[in-house]
mmCIF file of C-alpha atoms and ligand atoms in Angstrom:
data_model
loop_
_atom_site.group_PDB
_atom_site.id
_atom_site.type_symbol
_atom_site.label_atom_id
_atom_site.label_comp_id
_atom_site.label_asym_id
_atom_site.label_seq_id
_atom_site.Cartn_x
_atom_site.Cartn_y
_atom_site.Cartn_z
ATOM 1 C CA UNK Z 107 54.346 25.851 125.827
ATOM 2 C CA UNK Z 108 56.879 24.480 123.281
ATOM 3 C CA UNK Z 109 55.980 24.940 119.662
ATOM 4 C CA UNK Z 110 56.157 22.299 116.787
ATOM 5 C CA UNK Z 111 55.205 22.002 112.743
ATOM 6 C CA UNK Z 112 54.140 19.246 111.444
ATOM 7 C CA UNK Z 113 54.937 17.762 107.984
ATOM 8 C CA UNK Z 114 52.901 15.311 105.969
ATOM 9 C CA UNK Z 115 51.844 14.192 102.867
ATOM 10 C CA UNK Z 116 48.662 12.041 102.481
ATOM 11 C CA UNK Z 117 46.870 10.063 104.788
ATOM 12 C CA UNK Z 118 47.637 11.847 108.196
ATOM 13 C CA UNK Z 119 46.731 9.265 110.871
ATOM 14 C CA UNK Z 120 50.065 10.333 112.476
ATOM 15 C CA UNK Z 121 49.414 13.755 111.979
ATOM 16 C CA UNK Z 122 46.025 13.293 113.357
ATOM 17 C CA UNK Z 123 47.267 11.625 116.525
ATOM 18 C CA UNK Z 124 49.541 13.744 117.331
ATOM 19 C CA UNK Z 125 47.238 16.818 117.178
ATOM 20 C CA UNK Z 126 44.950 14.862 118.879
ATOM 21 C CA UNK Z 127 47.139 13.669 121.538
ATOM 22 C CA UNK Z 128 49.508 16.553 121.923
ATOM 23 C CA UNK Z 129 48.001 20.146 120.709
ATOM 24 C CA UNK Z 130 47.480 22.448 123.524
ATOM 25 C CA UNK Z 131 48.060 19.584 126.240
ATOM 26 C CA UNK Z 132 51.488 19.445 126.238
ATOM 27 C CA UNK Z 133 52.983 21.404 122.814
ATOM 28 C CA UNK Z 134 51.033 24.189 120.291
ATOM 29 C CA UNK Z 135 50.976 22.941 116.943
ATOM 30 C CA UNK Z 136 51.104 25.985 115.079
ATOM 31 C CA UNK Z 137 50.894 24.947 111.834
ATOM 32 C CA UNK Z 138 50.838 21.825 109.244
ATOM 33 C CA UNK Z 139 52.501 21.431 106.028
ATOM 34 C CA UNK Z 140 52.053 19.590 102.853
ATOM 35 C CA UNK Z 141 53.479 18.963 99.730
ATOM 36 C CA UNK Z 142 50.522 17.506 98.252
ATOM 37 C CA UNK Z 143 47.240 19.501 97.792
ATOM 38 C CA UNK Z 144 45.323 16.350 97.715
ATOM 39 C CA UNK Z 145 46.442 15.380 101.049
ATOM 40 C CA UNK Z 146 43.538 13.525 103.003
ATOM 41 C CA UNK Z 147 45.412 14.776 106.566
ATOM 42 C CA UNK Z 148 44.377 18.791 105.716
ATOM 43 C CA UNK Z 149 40.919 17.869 106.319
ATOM 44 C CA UNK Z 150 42.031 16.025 109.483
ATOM 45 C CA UNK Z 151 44.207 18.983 110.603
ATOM 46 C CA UNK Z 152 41.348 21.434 109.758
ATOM 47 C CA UNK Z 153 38.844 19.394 112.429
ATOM 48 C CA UNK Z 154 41.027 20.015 115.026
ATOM 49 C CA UNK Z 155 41.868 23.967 114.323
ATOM 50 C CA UNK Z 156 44.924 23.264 112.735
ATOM 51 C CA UNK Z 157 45.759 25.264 109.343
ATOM 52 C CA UNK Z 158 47.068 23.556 106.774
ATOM 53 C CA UNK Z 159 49.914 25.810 104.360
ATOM 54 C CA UNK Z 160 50.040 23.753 101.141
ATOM 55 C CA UNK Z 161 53.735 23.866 99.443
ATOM 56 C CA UNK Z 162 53.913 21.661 96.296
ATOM 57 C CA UNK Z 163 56.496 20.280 95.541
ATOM 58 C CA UNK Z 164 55.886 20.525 91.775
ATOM 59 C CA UNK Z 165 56.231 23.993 91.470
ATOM 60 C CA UNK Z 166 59.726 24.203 91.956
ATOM 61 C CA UNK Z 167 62.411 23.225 89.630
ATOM 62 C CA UNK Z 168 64.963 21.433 91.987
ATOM 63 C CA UNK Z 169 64.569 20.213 95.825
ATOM 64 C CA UNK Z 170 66.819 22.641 96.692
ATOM 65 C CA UNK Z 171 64.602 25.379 96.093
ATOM 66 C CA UNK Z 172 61.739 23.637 97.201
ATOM 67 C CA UNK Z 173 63.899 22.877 100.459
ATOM 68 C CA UNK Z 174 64.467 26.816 100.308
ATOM 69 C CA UNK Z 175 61.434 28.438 100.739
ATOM 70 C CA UNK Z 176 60.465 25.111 103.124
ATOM 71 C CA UNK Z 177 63.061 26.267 105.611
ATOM 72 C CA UNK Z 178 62.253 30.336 104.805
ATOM 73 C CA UNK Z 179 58.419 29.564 106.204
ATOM 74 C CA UNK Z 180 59.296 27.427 108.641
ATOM 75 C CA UNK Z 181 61.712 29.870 110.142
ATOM 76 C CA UNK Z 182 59.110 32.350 110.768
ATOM 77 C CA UNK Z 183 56.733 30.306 112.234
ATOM 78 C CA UNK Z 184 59.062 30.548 115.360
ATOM 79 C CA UNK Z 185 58.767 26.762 116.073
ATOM 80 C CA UNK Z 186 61.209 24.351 118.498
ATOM 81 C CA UNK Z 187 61.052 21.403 116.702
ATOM 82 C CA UNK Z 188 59.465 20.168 112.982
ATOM 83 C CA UNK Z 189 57.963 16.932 112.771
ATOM 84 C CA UNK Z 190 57.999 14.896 109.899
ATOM 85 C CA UNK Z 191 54.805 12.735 109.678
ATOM 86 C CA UNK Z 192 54.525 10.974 106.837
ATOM 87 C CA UNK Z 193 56.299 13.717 104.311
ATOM 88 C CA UNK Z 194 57.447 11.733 101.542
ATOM 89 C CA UNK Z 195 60.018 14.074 100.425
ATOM 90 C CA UNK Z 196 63.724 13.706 100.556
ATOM 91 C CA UNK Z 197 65.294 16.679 101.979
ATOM 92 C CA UNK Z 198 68.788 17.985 101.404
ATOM 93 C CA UNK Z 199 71.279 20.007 103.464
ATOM 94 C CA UNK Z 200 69.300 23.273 102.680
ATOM 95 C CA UNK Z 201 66.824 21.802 105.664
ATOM 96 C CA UNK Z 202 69.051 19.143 106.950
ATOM 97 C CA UNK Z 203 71.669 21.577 108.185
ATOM 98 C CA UNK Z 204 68.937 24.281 109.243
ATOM 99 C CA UNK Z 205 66.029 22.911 111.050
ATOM 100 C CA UNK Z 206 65.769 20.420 113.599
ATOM 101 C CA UNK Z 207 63.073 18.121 112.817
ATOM 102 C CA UNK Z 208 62.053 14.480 113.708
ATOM 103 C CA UNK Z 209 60.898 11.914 111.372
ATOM 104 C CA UNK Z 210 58.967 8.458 111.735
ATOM 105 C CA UNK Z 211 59.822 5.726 109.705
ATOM 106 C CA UNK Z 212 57.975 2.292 109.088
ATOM 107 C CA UNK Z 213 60.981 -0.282 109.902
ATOM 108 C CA UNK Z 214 63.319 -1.254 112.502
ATOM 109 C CA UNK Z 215 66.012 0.937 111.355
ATOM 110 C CA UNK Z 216 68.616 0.818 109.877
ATOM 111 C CA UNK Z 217 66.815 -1.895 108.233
ATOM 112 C CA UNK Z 218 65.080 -0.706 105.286
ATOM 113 C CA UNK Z 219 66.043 2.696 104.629
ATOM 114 C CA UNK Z 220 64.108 5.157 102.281
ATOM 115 C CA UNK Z 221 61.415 4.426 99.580
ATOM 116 C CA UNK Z 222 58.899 1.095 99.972
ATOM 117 C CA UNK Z 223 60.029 0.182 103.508
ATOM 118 C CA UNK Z 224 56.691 -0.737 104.535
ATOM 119 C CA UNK Z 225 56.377 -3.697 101.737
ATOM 120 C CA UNK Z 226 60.178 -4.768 102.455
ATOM 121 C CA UNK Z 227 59.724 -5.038 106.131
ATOM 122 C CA UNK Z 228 56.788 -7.339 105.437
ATOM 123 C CA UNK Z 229 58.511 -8.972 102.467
ATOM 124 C CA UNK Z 230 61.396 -9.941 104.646
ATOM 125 C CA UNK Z 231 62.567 -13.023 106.067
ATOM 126 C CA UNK Z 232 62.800 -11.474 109.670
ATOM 127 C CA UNK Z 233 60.144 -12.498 112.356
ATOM 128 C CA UNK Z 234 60.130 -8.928 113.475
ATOM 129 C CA UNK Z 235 59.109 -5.833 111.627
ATOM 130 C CA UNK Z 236 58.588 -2.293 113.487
ATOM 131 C CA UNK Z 237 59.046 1.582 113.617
ATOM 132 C CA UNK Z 238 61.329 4.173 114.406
ATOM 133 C CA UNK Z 239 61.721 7.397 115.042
ATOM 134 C CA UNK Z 240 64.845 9.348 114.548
ATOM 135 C CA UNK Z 241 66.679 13.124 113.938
ATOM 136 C CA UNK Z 242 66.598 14.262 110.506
ATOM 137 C CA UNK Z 243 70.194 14.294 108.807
ATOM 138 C CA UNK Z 244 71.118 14.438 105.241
ATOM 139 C CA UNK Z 245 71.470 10.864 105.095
ATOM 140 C CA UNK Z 246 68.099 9.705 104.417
ATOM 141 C CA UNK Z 247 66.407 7.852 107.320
ATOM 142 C CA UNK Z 248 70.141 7.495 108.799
ATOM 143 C CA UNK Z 249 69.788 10.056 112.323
ATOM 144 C CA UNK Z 250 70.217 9.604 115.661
ATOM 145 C CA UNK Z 251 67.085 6.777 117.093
ATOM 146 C CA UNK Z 252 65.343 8.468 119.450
ATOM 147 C CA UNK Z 253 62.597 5.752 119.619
ATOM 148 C CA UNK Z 254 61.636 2.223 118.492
ATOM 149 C CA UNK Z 255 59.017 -0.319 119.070
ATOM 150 C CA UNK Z 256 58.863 -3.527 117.729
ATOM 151 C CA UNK Z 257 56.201 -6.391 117.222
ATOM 152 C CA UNK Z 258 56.229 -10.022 115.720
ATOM 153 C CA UNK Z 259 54.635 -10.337 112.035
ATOM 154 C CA UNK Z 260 55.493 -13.988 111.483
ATOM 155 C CA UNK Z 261 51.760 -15.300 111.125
ATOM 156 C CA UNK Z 262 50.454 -12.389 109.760
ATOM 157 C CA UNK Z 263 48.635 -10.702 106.685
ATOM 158 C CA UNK Z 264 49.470 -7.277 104.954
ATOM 159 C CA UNK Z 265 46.460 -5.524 106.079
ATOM 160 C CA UNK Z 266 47.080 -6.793 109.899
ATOM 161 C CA UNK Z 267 51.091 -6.182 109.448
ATOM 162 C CA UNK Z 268 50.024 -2.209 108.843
ATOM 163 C CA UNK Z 269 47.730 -2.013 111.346
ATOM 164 C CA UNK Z 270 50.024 -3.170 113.743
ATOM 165 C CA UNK Z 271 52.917 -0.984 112.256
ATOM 166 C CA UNK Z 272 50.116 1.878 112.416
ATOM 167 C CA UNK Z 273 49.533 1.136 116.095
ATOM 168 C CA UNK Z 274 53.133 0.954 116.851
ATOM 169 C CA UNK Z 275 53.535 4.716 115.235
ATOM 170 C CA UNK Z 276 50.835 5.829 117.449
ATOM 171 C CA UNK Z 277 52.100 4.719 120.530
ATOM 172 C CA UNK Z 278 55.557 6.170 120.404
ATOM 173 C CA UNK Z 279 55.738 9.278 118.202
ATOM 174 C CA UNK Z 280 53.864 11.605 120.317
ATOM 175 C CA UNK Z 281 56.308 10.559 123.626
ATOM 176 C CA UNK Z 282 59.092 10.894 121.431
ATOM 177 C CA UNK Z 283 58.294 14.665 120.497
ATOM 178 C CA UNK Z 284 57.772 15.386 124.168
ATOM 179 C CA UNK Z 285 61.464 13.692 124.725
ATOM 180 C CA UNK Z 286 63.258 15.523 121.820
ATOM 181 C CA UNK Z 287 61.324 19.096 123.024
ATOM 182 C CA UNK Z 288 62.572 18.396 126.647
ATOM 183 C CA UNK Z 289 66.459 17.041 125.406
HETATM 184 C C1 GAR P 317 53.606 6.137 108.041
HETATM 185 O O1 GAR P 317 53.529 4.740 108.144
HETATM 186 C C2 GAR P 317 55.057 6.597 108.076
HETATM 187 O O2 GAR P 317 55.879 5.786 108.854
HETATM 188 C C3 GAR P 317 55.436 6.500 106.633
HETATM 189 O O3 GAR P 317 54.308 6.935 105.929
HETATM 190 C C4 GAR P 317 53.135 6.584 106.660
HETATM 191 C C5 GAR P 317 52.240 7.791 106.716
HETATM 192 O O4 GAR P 317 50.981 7.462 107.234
HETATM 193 N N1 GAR P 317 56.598 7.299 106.356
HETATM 194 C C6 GAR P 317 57.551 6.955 105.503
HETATM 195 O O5 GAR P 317 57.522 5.948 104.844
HETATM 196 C C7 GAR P 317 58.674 7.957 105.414
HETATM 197 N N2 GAR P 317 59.736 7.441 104.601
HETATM 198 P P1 GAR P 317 50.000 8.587 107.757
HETATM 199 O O6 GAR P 317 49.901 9.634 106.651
HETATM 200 O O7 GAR P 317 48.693 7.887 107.957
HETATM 201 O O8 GAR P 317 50.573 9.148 109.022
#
């Protein structure tokens, strides 16, 4: 059975799916890691038998020493893919150029790339809004699409327009693992 990590760094509804949908069906999730102590998805992980290692961020001076011992631990966890669910953390080359690792993003990109894309989606003039998921390259949110789905928000609130972009996540990110693992 293929191995993955997962990354996040609060909520964990993604993380939580894909544990729930994935973890020893189809892949071992060996492991989940956070930047942020206070993380709501380590209790999440936790109900499902998943550890959770807790690296913050805010004990290291730059991101590329944060992005150091990052890639050092995930090395030895042996692992065939890392998937980034939820991490708010821009990564640079140090894990860029080292590990191969998925990432889901709230937009139809490359529409709104990087920080806030969840209010400009909605903020947007566009009738559509969606999600993607991608490869993880030094440019941020700018790898290879591996997987997209996409809904209409023109009559809707906030709270529906993240449900729906919630849903959307759900649906595709754990099929898009299973692709990337079997690519
Ligand atoms: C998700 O909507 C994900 O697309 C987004 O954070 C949310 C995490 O929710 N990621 C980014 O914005 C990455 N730039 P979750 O913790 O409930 O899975």
């Amino acid at each position: 059975m293929k191995k993955i990590v997962i990354l996040f760094s609060g909520e964990g509804s993604n993380l939580e799916n894909l544990i729930k949908t994935l973890h020893k069906k189809s892949v071992e999730v060996v492991m989940a890691i956070t930047n942020n102590p206070d993380a709501k998805g380590i209790e999440k992980a936790k109900r499902y038998g998943v550890d959770t290692m807790i690296l913050n961020h805010k004990q290291y001076t730059s991101r590329e020493e944060f992005d150091t011992k990052l890639v050092k631990y995930i090395d030895s966890l042996n692992v065939d893919l890392a998937v980034l669910a939820g991490f708010m953390r821009i990564l640079t080359p140090v894990f860029t150029d080292q590990i191969k690792a998925i990432n889901i993003h709230p937009s139809l990109l490359p529409l709104f790339k990087g920080a806030d894309a969840l209010n400009r989606s909605f903020n947007s003039p566009m009738k559509v809004a969606g999600v993607s998921v991608h490869k993880v390259v030094s440019e941020v949110d700018g790898g290879e699409i591996v997987a997209q789905k996409c809904f209409d928000k023109s009559q809707m609130d906030f709270e529906t327009f993240k449900e729906s972009i919630h849903r959307c996540e759900h649906e595709i990110f754990p099929r898009a693992v299973i692709e990337v693992l079997n690519n």
